[in-house]
Structures are given as structure tokens and as C-alpha cells.
mmCIF file of C-alpha atoms in Angstrom:
data_model
loop_
_atom_site.group_PDB
_atom_site.id
_atom_site.type_symbol
_atom_site.label_atom_id
_atom_site.label_comp_id
_atom_site.label_asym_id
_atom_site.label_seq_id
_atom_site.Cartn_x
_atom_site.Cartn_y
_atom_site.Cartn_z
ATOM 1 C CA UNK A 1 -11.286 -42.275 106.904
ATOM 2 C CA UNK A 2 -10.932 -39.072 104.856
ATOM 3 C CA UNK A 3 -7.258 -39.634 104.152
ATOM 4 C CA UNK A 4 -8.220 -43.172 102.923
ATOM 5 C CA UNK A 5 -10.726 -41.970 100.582
ATOM 6 C CA UNK A 6 -8.330 -39.215 99.529
ATOM 7 C CA UNK A 7 -5.496 -41.464 98.966
ATOM 8 C CA UNK A 8 -7.692 -43.813 97.041
ATOM 9 C CA UNK A 9 -8.691 -41.038 94.750
ATOM 10 C CA UNK A 10 -5.280 -39.551 94.631
ATOM 11 C CA UNK A 11 -3.810 -42.738 93.435
ATOM 12 C CA UNK A 12 -6.467 -42.829 90.559
ATOM 13 C CA UNK A 13 -6.668 -39.281 89.677
ATOM 14 C CA UNK A 14 -3.246 -37.908 90.399
ATOM 15 C CA UNK A 15 -4.745 -34.604 91.484
ATOM 16 C CA UNK A 16 -1.765 -33.521 93.341
ATOM 17 C CA UNK A 17 0.523 -33.548 90.205
ATOM 18 C CA UNK A 18 -2.154 -31.430 88.637
ATOM 19 C CA UNK A 19 -2.507 -28.974 91.521
ATOM 20 C CA UNK A 20 1.382 -28.698 91.834
ATOM 21 C CA UNK A 21 1.597 -27.850 87.974
ATOM 22 C CA UNK A 22 -1.291 -25.779 87.542
ATOM 23 C CA UNK A 23 -1.761 -23.857 90.725
ATOM 24 C CA UNK A 24 1.445 -24.159 92.679
ATOM 25 C CA UNK A 25 3.661 -23.117 89.807
ATOM 26 C CA UNK A 26 6.452 -20.590 90.522
ATOM 27 C CA UNK A 27 5.591 -17.043 89.813
ATOM 28 C CA UNK A 28 7.711 -14.001 89.220
ATOM 29 C CA UNK A 29 7.514 -11.066 91.564
ATOM 30 C CA UNK A 30 4.446 -9.262 90.489
ATOM 31 C CA UNK A 31 1.765 -7.112 91.811
ATOM 32 C CA UNK A 32 -2.012 -6.496 91.454
ATOM 33 C CA UNK A 33 -1.854 -5.791 87.552
ATOM 34 C CA UNK A 34 -0.965 -9.350 87.202
ATOM 35 C CA UNK A 35 -4.036 -10.697 88.419
ATOM 36 C CA UNK A 36 -6.391 -9.182 85.847
ATOM 37 C CA UNK A 37 -6.042 -12.456 83.578
ATOM 38 C CA UNK A 38 -7.433 -14.266 86.654
ATOM 39 C CA UNK A 39 -9.995 -11.603 86.976
ATOM 40 C CA UNK A 40 -11.148 -12.217 83.380
ATOM 41 C CA UNK A 41 -11.481 -15.929 83.707
ATOM 42 C CA UNK A 42 -13.387 -15.520 86.845
ATOM 43 C CA UNK A 43 -15.668 -12.984 85.115
ATOM 44 C CA UNK A 44 -16.236 -15.512 82.285
ATOM 45 C CA UNK A 45 -17.175 -18.202 84.705
ATOM 46 C CA UNK A 46 -19.582 -15.989 86.445
ATOM 47 C CA UNK A 47 -21.144 -14.849 83.239
ATOM 48 C CA UNK A 48 -21.378 -18.522 81.965
ATOM 49 C CA UNK A 49 -23.080 -19.639 85.332
ATOM 50 C CA UNK A 50 -25.507 -16.655 85.587
ATOM 51 C CA UNK A 51 -26.137 -16.771 81.804
ATOM 52 C CA UNK A 52 -27.197 -20.454 81.992
ATOM 53 C CA UNK A 53 -29.541 -19.647 84.793
ATOM 54 C CA UNK A 54 -31.172 -16.722 82.915
ATOM 55 C CA UNK A 55 -32.060 -19.009 79.952
ATOM 56 C CA UNK A 56 -34.275 -21.041 82.304
ATOM 57 C CA UNK A 57 -36.872 -18.103 82.047
ATOM 58 C CA UNK A 58 -35.588 -16.015 79.108
ATOM 59 C CA UNK A 59 -37.404 -16.670 75.794
ATOM 60 C CA UNK A 60 -35.716 -15.311 72.624
ATOM 61 C CA UNK A 61 -38.860 -14.294 70.614
ATOM 62 C CA UNK A 62 -40.090 -10.874 69.694
ATOM 63 C CA UNK A 63 -43.362 -11.685 71.559
ATOM 64 C CA UNK A 64 -41.845 -12.919 74.853
ATOM 65 C CA UNK A 65 -38.348 -11.567 75.358
ATOM 66 C CA UNK A 66 -39.125 -8.272 76.777
ATOM 67 C CA UNK A 67 -41.947 -9.740 78.959
ATOM 68 C CA UNK A 68 -39.883 -12.669 80.136
ATOM 69 C CA UNK A 69 -37.023 -10.333 81.237
ATOM 70 C CA UNK A 70 -39.603 -8.333 83.151
ATOM 71 C CA UNK A 71 -40.615 -11.516 84.758
ATOM 72 C CA UNK A 72 -37.089 -12.355 85.646
ATOM 73 C CA UNK A 73 -36.718 -8.981 87.249
ATOM 74 C CA UNK A 74 -39.981 -8.900 89.070
ATOM 75 C CA UNK A 75 -41.469 -12.220 89.440
ATOM 76 C CA UNK A 76 -39.016 -14.781 90.143
ATOM 77 C CA UNK A 77 -36.972 -14.928 93.450
ATOM 78 C CA UNK A 78 -33.401 -13.522 93.032
ATOM 79 C CA UNK A 79 -34.007 -12.903 89.274
ATOM 80 C CA UNK A 80 -32.931 -9.307 89.708
ATOM 81 C CA UNK A 81 -29.782 -10.672 91.387
ATOM 82 C CA UNK A 82 -28.980 -13.191 88.650
ATOM 83 C CA UNK A 83 -29.566 -10.797 85.788
ATOM 84 C CA UNK A 84 -27.988 -7.851 87.656
ATOM 85 C CA UNK A 85 -24.731 -9.874 88.029
ATOM 86 C CA UNK A 86 -24.854 -10.732 84.192
ATOM 87 C CA UNK A 87 -25.770 -7.254 83.239
ATOM 88 C CA UNK A 88 -22.846 -5.444 85.375
ATOM 89 C CA UNK A 89 -20.451 -8.372 85.073
ATOM 90 C CA UNK A 90 -20.636 -7.901 81.233
ATOM 91 C CA UNK A 91 -19.571 -4.203 81.321
ATOM 92 C CA UNK A 92 -16.736 -5.101 84.204
ATOM 93 C CA UNK A 93 -15.619 -7.909 81.870
ATOM 94 C CA UNK A 94 -14.973 -5.686 78.850
ATOM 95 C CA UNK A 95 -13.206 -3.302 81.265
ATOM 96 C CA UNK A 96 -11.079 -5.876 82.815
ATOM 97 C CA UNK A 97 -10.200 -7.487 79.637
ATOM 98 C CA UNK A 98 -8.960 -4.391 78.089
ATOM 99 C CA UNK A 99 -6.893 -3.214 81.132
ATOM 100 C CA UNK A 100 -5.586 -6.770 81.105
ATOM 101 C CA UNK A 101 -4.507 -6.248 77.519
ATOM 102 C CA UNK A 102 -2.958 -2.874 78.391
ATOM 103 C CA UNK A 103 -0.877 -4.292 81.155
ATOM 104 C CA UNK A 104 0.573 -7.036 78.760
ATOM 105 C CA UNK A 105 1.315 -4.245 76.312
ATOM 106 C CA UNK A 106 2.904 -1.902 78.823
ATOM 107 C CA UNK A 107 4.975 -4.708 80.411
ATOM 108 C CA UNK A 108 5.890 -5.942 76.860
ATOM 109 C CA UNK A 109 4.912 -9.414 77.917
ATOM 110 C CA UNK A 110 3.659 -10.201 74.178
ATOM 111 C CA UNK A 111 7.289 -10.656 73.169
ATOM 112 C CA UNK A 112 8.978 -13.943 72.418
ATOM 113 C CA UNK A 113 8.026 -16.762 73.492
ATOM 114 C CA UNK A 114 4.473 -15.197 74.065
ATOM 115 C CA UNK A 115 3.642 -13.857 70.814
ATOM 116 C CA UNK A 116 0.916 -16.734 70.268
ATOM 117 C CA UNK A 117 -0.470 -16.019 73.712
ATOM 118 C CA UNK A 118 -0.902 -12.254 72.685
ATOM 119 C CA UNK A 119 -2.592 -13.290 69.311
ATOM 120 C CA UNK A 120 -5.037 -15.555 71.128
ATOM 121 C CA UNK A 121 -5.728 -12.805 73.425
ATOM 122 C CA UNK A 122 -6.737 -10.682 70.588
ATOM 123 C CA UNK A 123 -9.268 -13.276 69.589
ATOM 124 C CA UNK A 124 -10.419 -13.513 73.197
ATOM 125 C CA UNK A 125 -11.008 -9.658 73.234
ATOM 126 C CA UNK A 126 -12.949 -9.838 69.894
ATOM 127 C CA UNK A 127 -14.977 -12.622 71.200
ATOM 128 C CA UNK A 128 -15.665 -10.958 74.267
ATOM 129 C CA UNK A 129 -16.772 -7.665 72.480
ATOM 130 C CA UNK A 130 -19.047 -10.011 70.268
ATOM 131 C CA UNK A 131 -20.718 -11.416 73.475
ATOM 132 C CA UNK A 132 -21.311 -7.826 74.482
ATOM 133 C CA UNK A 133 -22.832 -6.885 71.119
ATOM 134 C CA UNK A 134 -25.012 -10.092 70.779
ATOM 135 C CA UNK A 135 -26.172 -9.943 74.460
ATOM 136 C CA UNK A 136 -27.221 -6.274 74.048
ATOM 137 C CA UNK A 137 -30.084 -7.163 71.785
ATOM 138 C CA UNK A 138 -31.589 -9.949 73.684
ATOM 139 C CA UNK A 139 -33.831 -7.665 76.191
ATOM 140 C CA UNK A 140 -35.627 -6.462 72.825
ATOM 141 C CA UNK A 141 -36.376 -3.057 74.217
ATOM 142 C CA UNK A 142 -36.016 0.168 72.242
ATOM 143 C CA UNK A 143 -32.231 0.806 73.289
ATOM 144 C CA UNK A 144 -31.403 -2.895 72.286
ATOM 145 C CA UNK A 145 -33.328 -2.767 69.050
ATOM 146 C CA UNK A 146 -31.865 0.500 67.773
ATOM 147 C CA UNK A 147 -28.532 -0.145 68.985
ATOM 148 C CA UNK A 148 -28.531 -3.480 67.005
ATOM 149 C CA UNK A 149 -30.126 -1.567 64.052
ATOM 150 C CA UNK A 150 -27.123 0.945 64.011
ATOM 151 C CA UNK A 151 -24.514 -1.671 64.616
ATOM 152 C CA UNK A 152 -25.586 -3.929 61.961
ATOM 153 C CA UNK A 153 -25.775 -0.919 59.701
ATOM 154 C CA UNK A 154 -22.132 -0.008 60.425
ATOM 155 C CA UNK A 155 -21.123 -3.441 59.623
ATOM 156 C CA UNK A 156 -23.042 -3.066 56.550
ATOM 157 C CA UNK A 157 -20.978 -0.060 55.332
ATOM 158 C CA UNK A 158 -18.166 -2.448 54.407
ATOM 159 C CA UNK A 159 -17.466 -1.717 50.554
ATOM 160 C CA UNK A 160 -18.835 -4.446 48.191
ATOM 161 C CA UNK A 161 -19.580 -6.905 51.054
ATOM 162 C CA UNK A 162 -21.631 -4.840 53.136
ATOM 163 C CA UNK A 163 -25.032 -5.798 52.196
ATOM 164 C CA UNK A 164 -23.985 -9.390 52.591
ATOM 165 C CA UNK A 165 -22.679 -8.895 56.037
ATOM 166 C CA UNK A 166 -25.891 -6.935 57.032
ATOM 167 C CA UNK A 167 -28.125 -9.636 55.921
ATOM 168 C CA UNK A 168 -26.016 -12.308 57.389
ATOM 169 C CA UNK A 169 -25.825 -10.501 60.791
ATOM 170 C CA UNK A 170 -29.629 -9.702 60.712
ATOM 171 C CA UNK A 171 -31.040 -12.992 59.084
ATOM 172 C CA UNK A 172 -32.613 -10.569 56.417
ATOM 173 C CA UNK A 173 -32.782 -7.192 55.311
ATOM 174 C CA UNK A 174 -34.719 -5.966 58.511
ATOM 175 C CA UNK A 175 -34.415 -6.686 62.220
ATOM 176 C CA UNK A 176 -36.700 -9.410 63.066
ATOM 177 C CA UNK A 177 -37.377 -12.682 64.988
ATOM 178 C CA UNK A 178 -34.568 -14.254 62.790
ATOM 179 C CA UNK A 179 -32.038 -11.458 64.125
ATOM 180 C CA UNK A 180 -33.069 -12.102 67.753
ATOM 181 C CA UNK A 181 -32.899 -15.863 67.500
ATOM 182 C CA UNK A 182 -29.251 -15.821 65.736
ATOM 183 C CA UNK A 183 -27.947 -13.418 68.244
ATOM 184 C CA UNK A 184 -29.182 -15.536 70.973
ATOM 185 C CA UNK A 185 -27.626 -18.542 69.366
ATOM 186 C CA UNK A 186 -24.486 -16.791 68.862
ATOM 187 C CA UNK A 187 -24.501 -15.372 72.436
ATOM 188 C CA UNK A 188 -25.102 -18.614 74.218
ATOM 189 C CA UNK A 189 -23.506 -21.020 72.051
ATOM 190 C CA UNK A 190 -20.992 -20.003 69.357
ATOM 191 C CA UNK A 191 -19.255 -17.214 71.008
ATOM 192 C CA UNK A 192 -18.968 -18.942 74.444
ATOM 193 C CA UNK A 193 -17.749 -22.268 72.710
ATOM 194 C CA UNK A 194 -15.139 -20.125 70.873
ATOM 195 C CA UNK A 195 -14.281 -18.391 74.120
ATOM 196 C CA UNK A 196 -13.947 -21.637 76.028
ATOM 197 C CA UNK A 197 -11.667 -23.080 73.404
ATOM 198 C CA UNK A 198 -9.522 -20.115 73.051
ATOM 199 C CA UNK A 199 -9.196 -19.682 76.855
ATOM 200 C CA UNK A 200 -7.958 -23.293 77.113
ATOM 201 C CA UNK A 201 -5.189 -22.670 74.724
ATOM 202 C CA UNK A 202 -4.511 -19.374 76.372
ATOM 203 C CA UNK A 203 -4.005 -20.820 79.904
ATOM 204 C CA UNK A 204 -2.071 -23.744 78.374
ATOM 205 C CA UNK A 205 0.357 -21.161 76.933
ATOM 206 C CA UNK A 206 0.504 -19.350 80.102
ATOM 207 C CA UNK A 207 1.321 -22.547 82.041
ATOM 208 C CA UNK A 208 3.972 -23.709 79.428
ATOM 209 C CA UNK A 209 5.653 -20.667 79.341
ATOM 210 C CA UNK A 210 5.139 -19.295 82.853
ATOM 211 C CA UNK A 211 4.312 -15.604 83.542
ATOM 212 C CA UNK A 212 6.741 -13.132 82.141
ATOM 213 C CA UNK A 213 8.950 -11.236 84.746
ATOM 214 C CA UNK A 214 10.010 -7.638 84.587
ATOM 215 C CA UNK A 215 13.474 -7.522 83.106
ATOM 216 C CA UNK A 216 16.310 -6.852 85.605
ATOM 217 C CA UNK A 217 18.860 -4.031 84.841
ATOM 218 C CA UNK A 218 21.397 -6.315 83.194
ATOM 219 C CA UNK A 219 18.979 -7.812 81.014
ATOM 220 C CA UNK B 1 8.661 -17.632 110.092
ATOM 221 C CA UNK B 2 7.225 -18.366 113.562
ATOM 222 C CA UNK B 3 4.407 -20.641 114.356
ATOM 223 C CA UNK B 4 2.984 -23.366 112.124
ATOM 224 C CA UNK B 5 0.489 -21.043 110.204
ATOM 225 C CA UNK B 6 2.717 -19.665 107.245
ATOM 226 C CA UNK B 7 1.805 -16.930 105.079
ATOM 227 C CA UNK B 8 0.938 -19.404 102.527
ATOM 228 C CA UNK B 9 -1.388 -21.303 104.714
ATOM 229 C CA UNK B 10 -3.162 -18.059 105.307
ATOM 230 C CA UNK B 11 -3.285 -17.320 101.717
ATOM 231 C CA UNK B 12 -4.890 -20.759 101.067
ATOM 232 C CA UNK B 13 -7.335 -20.371 103.860
ATOM 233 C CA UNK B 14 -8.350 -16.907 102.894
ATOM 234 C CA UNK B 15 -8.967 -18.054 99.272
ATOM 235 C CA UNK B 16 -11.140 -20.877 100.593
ATOM 236 C CA UNK B 17 -13.095 -18.713 102.757
ATOM 237 C CA UNK B 18 -13.848 -16.068 100.404
ATOM 238 C CA UNK B 19 -14.465 -18.563 97.484
ATOM 239 C CA UNK B 20 -16.961 -20.296 99.875
ATOM 240 C CA UNK B 21 -18.714 -17.016 100.859
ATOM 241 C CA UNK B 22 -18.985 -16.010 97.012
ATOM 242 C CA UNK B 23 -20.275 -19.557 96.321
ATOM 243 C CA UNK B 24 -22.758 -19.566 98.941
ATOM 244 C CA UNK B 25 -23.786 -15.919 98.238
ATOM 245 C CA UNK B 26 -24.512 -17.058 94.459
ATOM 246 C CA UNK B 27 -25.397 -20.540 95.028
ATOM 247 C CA UNK B 28 -28.180 -20.334 97.503
ATOM 248 C CA UNK B 29 -30.084 -17.538 95.578
ATOM 249 C CA UNK B 30 -29.562 -19.676 92.293
ATOM 250 C CA UNK B 31 -31.366 -22.534 93.825
ATOM 251 C CA UNK B 32 -34.205 -20.308 95.098
ATOM 252 C CA UNK B 33 -34.312 -18.960 91.439
ATOM 253 C CA UNK B 34 -34.628 -22.258 89.882
ATOM 254 C CA UNK B 35 -37.386 -23.714 92.453
ATOM 255 C CA UNK B 36 -39.127 -20.588 92.606
ATOM 256 C CA UNK B 37 -42.334 -21.547 90.319
ATOM 257 C CA UNK B 38 -42.621 -24.840 92.693
ATOM 258 C CA UNK B 39 -42.908 -22.450 95.758
ATOM 259 C CA UNK B 40 -45.745 -20.376 94.365
ATOM 260 C CA UNK B 41 -49.421 -20.976 95.644
ATOM 261 C CA UNK B 42 -51.601 -21.459 92.514
ATOM 262 C CA UNK B 43 -54.876 -19.313 92.797
ATOM 263 C CA UNK B 44 -56.952 -21.758 91.020
ATOM 264 C CA UNK B 45 -59.804 -22.268 93.442
ATOM 265 C CA UNK B 46 -62.144 -19.982 95.044
ATOM 266 C CA UNK B 47 -65.618 -18.705 95.329
ATOM 267 C CA UNK B 48 -67.055 -16.860 92.238
ATOM 268 C CA UNK B 49 -69.999 -14.440 92.490
ATOM 269 C CA UNK B 50 -72.501 -15.158 89.542
ATOM 270 C CA UNK B 51 -75.963 -13.865 90.248
ATOM 271 C CA UNK B 52 -78.141 -11.991 92.763
ATOM 272 C CA UNK B 53 -80.671 -14.541 94.237
ATOM 273 C CA UNK B 54 -83.383 -11.989 93.606
ATOM 274 C CA UNK B 55 -82.675 -11.812 89.985
ATOM 275 C CA UNK B 56 -83.557 -15.440 89.608
ATOM 276 C CA UNK B 57 -87.298 -16.291 89.427
ATOM 277 C CA UNK B 58 -88.372 -19.763 90.286
ATOM 278 C CA UNK B 59 -88.480 -22.358 87.557
ATOM 279 C CA UNK B 60 -86.793 -20.140 84.931
ATOM 280 C CA UNK B 61 -83.414 -20.640 83.418
ATOM 281 C CA UNK B 62 -81.112 -17.653 84.044
ATOM 282 C CA UNK B 63 -77.751 -17.546 82.076
ATOM 283 C CA UNK B 64 -74.603 -16.222 83.753
ATOM 284 C CA UNK B 65 -70.993 -16.064 82.891
ATOM 285 C CA UNK B 66 -67.669 -15.421 84.657
ATOM 286 C CA UNK B 67 -63.993 -15.166 83.691
ATOM 287 C CA UNK B 68 -60.847 -16.846 85.271
ATOM 288 C CA UNK B 69 -57.501 -15.403 84.717
ATOM 289 C CA UNK B 70 -54.944 -18.022 84.734
ATOM 290 C CA UNK B 71 -51.134 -16.431 85.250
ATOM 291 C CA UNK B 72 -48.254 -18.593 84.052
ATOM 292 C CA UNK B 73 -45.063 -16.724 84.458
ATOM 293 C CA UNK B 74 -45.617 -13.547 82.153
ATOM 294 C CA UNK B 75 -48.442 -14.849 80.215
ATOM 295 C CA UNK B 76 -52.210 -14.360 81.357
ATOM 296 C CA UNK B 77 -54.861 -16.642 79.932
ATOM 297 C CA UNK B 78 -58.510 -15.607 80.717
ATOM 298 C CA UNK B 79 -61.144 -18.252 80.238
ATOM 299 C CA UNK B 80 -64.911 -17.466 80.220
ATOM 300 C CA UNK B 81 -67.136 -20.007 81.799
ATOM 301 C CA UNK B 82 -70.752 -19.781 81.508
ATOM 302 C CA UNK B 83 -74.027 -21.674 82.665
ATOM 303 C CA UNK B 84 -77.476 -21.414 83.751
ATOM 304 C CA UNK B 85 -79.115 -21.205 87.162
ATOM 305 C CA UNK B 86 -82.568 -22.873 87.678
ATOM 306 C CA UNK B 87 -84.246 -22.457 91.116
ATOM 307 C CA UNK B 88 -86.534 -25.331 91.708
ATOM 308 C CA UNK B 89 -88.210 -23.907 95.089
ATOM 309 C CA UNK B 90 -88.020 -20.960 97.593
ATOM 310 C CA UNK B 91 -85.301 -22.823 99.442
ATOM 311 C CA UNK B 92 -81.975 -21.247 98.241
ATOM 312 C CA UNK B 93 -80.387 -24.568 98.565
ATOM 313 C CA UNK B 94 -82.789 -26.162 95.972
ATOM 314 C CA UNK B 95 -80.962 -24.836 93.011
ATOM 315 C CA UNK B 96 -79.601 -26.330 89.969
ATOM 316 C CA UNK B 97 -76.401 -24.727 88.330
ATOM 317 C CA UNK B 98 -75.588 -26.164 85.025
ATOM 318 C CA UNK B 99 -72.301 -25.398 82.902
ATOM 319 C CA UNK B 100 -73.259 -24.589 79.570
ATOM 320 C CA UNK B 101 -70.288 -26.261 78.080
ATOM 321 C CA UNK B 102 -71.534 -29.229 75.763
ATOM 322 C CA UNK B 103 -70.024 -32.482 77.081
ATOM 323 C CA UNK B 104 -69.543 -33.747 73.672
ATOM 324 C CA UNK B 105 -66.780 -31.383 72.295
ATOM 325 C CA UNK B 106 -66.903 -28.331 74.272
ATOM 326 C CA UNK B 107 -69.070 -25.932 72.340
ATOM 327 C CA UNK B 108 -71.346 -23.725 74.363
ATOM 328 C CA UNK B 109 -75.080 -24.692 74.468
ATOM 329 C CA UNK B 110 -77.954 -22.346 74.288
ATOM 330 C CA UNK B 111 -81.472 -22.721 76.180
ATOM 331 C CA UNK B 112 -84.173 -22.669 73.285
ATOM 332 C CA UNK B 113 -87.538 -21.607 74.895
ATOM 333 C CA UNK B 114 -89.534 -23.070 72.055
ATOM 334 C CA UNK B 115 -87.909 -26.155 71.940
ATOM 335 C CA UNK B 116 -87.644 -26.469 75.696
ATOM 336 C CA UNK B 117 -83.994 -27.709 75.316
ATOM 337 C CA UNK B 118 -80.468 -26.840 75.497
ATOM 338 C CA UNK B 119 -79.212 -26.873 71.850
ATOM 339 C CA UNK B 120 -75.574 -27.309 70.966
ATOM 340 C CA UNK B 121 -74.829 -25.345 67.802
ATOM 341 C CA UNK B 122 -72.026 -27.631 66.701
ATOM 342 C CA UNK B 123 -73.773 -31.239 66.404
ATOM 343 C CA UNK B 124 -77.300 -30.357 67.163
ATOM 344 C CA UNK B 125 -77.034 -32.033 70.613
ATOM 345 C CA UNK B 126 -80.180 -31.698 72.983
ATOM 346 C CA UNK B 127 -80.247 -31.419 76.563
ATOM 347 C CA UNK B 128 -83.227 -31.276 78.891
ATOM 348 C CA UNK B 129 -83.772 -28.510 81.298
ATOM 349 C CA UNK B 130 -82.053 -30.507 84.011
ATOM 350 C CA UNK B 131 -79.242 -31.211 81.738
ATOM 351 C CA UNK B 132 -80.047 -34.876 80.785
ATOM 352 C CA UNK B 133 -79.067 -35.805 77.124
ATOM 353 C CA UNK B 134 -82.144 -36.047 74.890
ATOM 354 C CA UNK B 135 -80.491 -36.411 71.538
ATOM 355 C CA UNK B 136 -77.049 -36.386 69.711
ATOM 356 C CA UNK B 137 -73.651 -37.320 70.376
ATOM 357 C CA UNK B 138 -72.874 -36.087 74.029
ATOM 358 C CA UNK B 139 -71.595 -38.932 76.348
ATOM 359 C CA UNK B 140 -72.922 -37.721 79.569
ATOM 360 C CA UNK B 141 -75.388 -34.927 80.873
ATOM 361 C CA UNK B 142 -74.210 -31.401 81.338
ATOM 362 C CA UNK B 143 -71.823 -30.781 84.058
ATOM 363 C CA UNK B 144 -73.115 -29.230 87.263
ATOM 364 C CA UNK B 145 -71.722 -26.698 89.469
ATOM 365 C CA UNK B 146 -72.281 -28.932 92.806
ATOM 366 C CA UNK B 147 -70.824 -26.516 95.495
ATOM 367 C CA UNK B 148 -72.592 -23.424 95.788
ATOM 368 C CA UNK B 149 -73.945 -20.940 98.410
ATOM 369 C CA UNK B 150 -75.921 -17.643 98.757
ATOM 370 C CA UNK B 151 -73.697 -15.003 100.780
ATOM 371 C CA UNK B 152 -74.886 -12.476 103.211
ATOM 372 C CA UNK B 153 -75.480 -9.712 100.447
ATOM 373 C CA UNK B 154 -77.949 -12.336 98.764
ATOM 374 C CA UNK B 155 -75.416 -13.284 95.918
ATOM 375 C CA UNK B 156 -75.113 -16.744 94.730
ATOM 376 C CA UNK B 157 -71.613 -17.833 94.634
ATOM 377 C CA UNK B 158 -70.064 -21.026 93.286
ATOM 378 C CA UNK B 159 -66.900 -22.882 94.039
ATOM 379 C CA UNK B 160 -64.675 -23.051 91.115
ATOM 380 C CA UNK B 161 -62.111 -25.622 90.669
ATOM 381 C CA UNK B 162 -59.678 -25.858 87.737
ATOM 382 C CA UNK B 163 -60.118 -28.656 85.264
#
């Protein structure tokens, strides 16, 4: 019965070919340092899922943001768990992504033919930092407010364009409801969309070129 | 390689097992998190004390008011309700408790002793002592709090239902 259902699906979807090529592909001899890319992907998925769940109760408005998070933490069943994972997962993701980059650098895995994978990885790092920066404001408490005040001021210190950048980030000269709303939009729509797209290309390139192997003595 | 359970099979099984555990550890709380508001008891109904029986003389309209707090998530909405108690005889069951919310558009009506009527400030509606419409646009008499009781301490309580 199951075998028949599987064969019916397999004939139409061709999942085995997908599995063989994506998950059962040959890997060079490696160690735990080679798993950090997968760890980053796992954290991205976890952050995405917990983030989606947080938006069920979170309200991005100066009137409600703080209270809605207090409610998630104290009023909703398992709200503390969902937000806790999102909160700590965010820091962990920055660390893992950074160590992943260090490993690629140290093993020189960014060289031909993987330069593009490296460049896209830089994009992924910047987007991940952007996620951290925009997500930090959302609780709308003192720490969030002043961190964003300072962060946008630093961006505003760019010569000539500074004032424009500052206003574009804040949605005006001051931190306001507009800032919170656009940080929220960036945090849940724009940056994740960018991340998902670049992750797709990053993974495609890894599967196309295979993982880099450590050079032997003769190479 | 001895036996039919290879290292590769072990890794596959371990991945599925650990993945399943993580999935369940996250999935079950996630469902609880989503449906949580539906599992909460709503505290909308209940007995509300309004006045001491001894403070209500026979045949006289005595005003009262009480406030109910509605909690939705992190928002608390308090609504004040008011009305008048009229004791018709010594029997504590023989009481009329009127809601002073005008049945036209919801303004609060006031008892005017000289007019011997409840007057609504919004559209000059008039109600009798018993709440019947005497004049103006209201579609029906003043609402009554039908369910009330006098507790052991001699306090009149009424049963409040939302809506």
C-alpha cells in the first residue's frame, strides 16, 4: 500500500533524483567545521518560523509594541519559548555565520571556482547583520530605542549623503512610529526575501561545485 | 561491515529521530501558542454588588453605577454601567432595577424629580418611573437588570452579562 503510493508519487515527482543529487552527493573528507553552513541554514529556518509565529501577537506601533511583547512573554502559552528561541537564535546566527566565514577563509575555500559563492556569502552576512539591526528596535524599550538612535546616527555620519541616509533609515529626522514600521517591514519582508533568494543561489553554487576539499601534499 | 544496519543507516535514523524530537519540541508548543486565546475562559459574567438594601428607601429611585473591565490581550477596556433601583415594597424581591442607558442611541438618562421622568440629554426622550417610553424617539422601554439578589450582608447584587 505505502510502496504503491510512494511509487505513484515517485513516478510523477522524481524525488529520488532530487534526493540523490541534493542530499546524497559525494563529500570530501571533512570535520565539524564543515557543518557550519548547514547550521546557518538551520538557524535561518528556525528564525523564520519563530518570527512568523511572533507576528501573530506582536504589534509594530509605539503604543503597542512593548505591551504586546510583554503579553507574548507573560500572557500567551509558550510565548516565552517562541520569543526566547528567536532572541537567542538571532545572536547564535550572527556567531555561526561569522565562524562559517572564518572557516571558509582559513581553508581558502573561496578560491576558483567558488569566488561567487564567497561574494554571495558576504551579501548573506550583511543581510544577517541587517536582520539583527532591524530586529533590535522592535521591542521598543529604552535599549532598543537608544541603540537605534545611535546606530542610525552612525549611518548619518557619512560625508555629504549622511543626512539623507539618516532620514531614509528613520523615515524622518527623528525616531518615530515611521521608524518602527519601516524597520518591521525590513525585518519581516525585505531582508528575509533577500536572504532567501541569496541562500538559494548560495546552495545552488555549493551543489554545482561540490564542497572544497583540503589540498593533498602534491597539489 | 557486519549486520544489515550500516553506519549510513544509523546516521539516517539518528537524523530522522533527532529531527523528529526537535520538530515535536517546537511544533507542539507552537500550536498551543497559536490557539491560546481560544482556550481562555472569558470572565464576562458574574454577580456585581451595587447598593446596600438599607440605603434604598421604598418608592424612591436610587442611582448606582459599576465598572466592568474587559481584558483583551494587553488591552484593558473599562466600561461603566449605571442605573436606578426602585423598591416597590418591603419584599426584597419586589424591586425594579433599570439600566440608565437610553434605548435610542445609548446616552445616559437622568431622573428629574420635578418632571417625574427620566430625561435623555441627547434627544429629549422621556421615560416613566418604571422605564416606559413617554415621549421621544426610543424604540423600547429602558432595559432592566432582571437577575438580582440580596446577599447575606444585605447588599443588592445583579448578574451581569456582556452585551
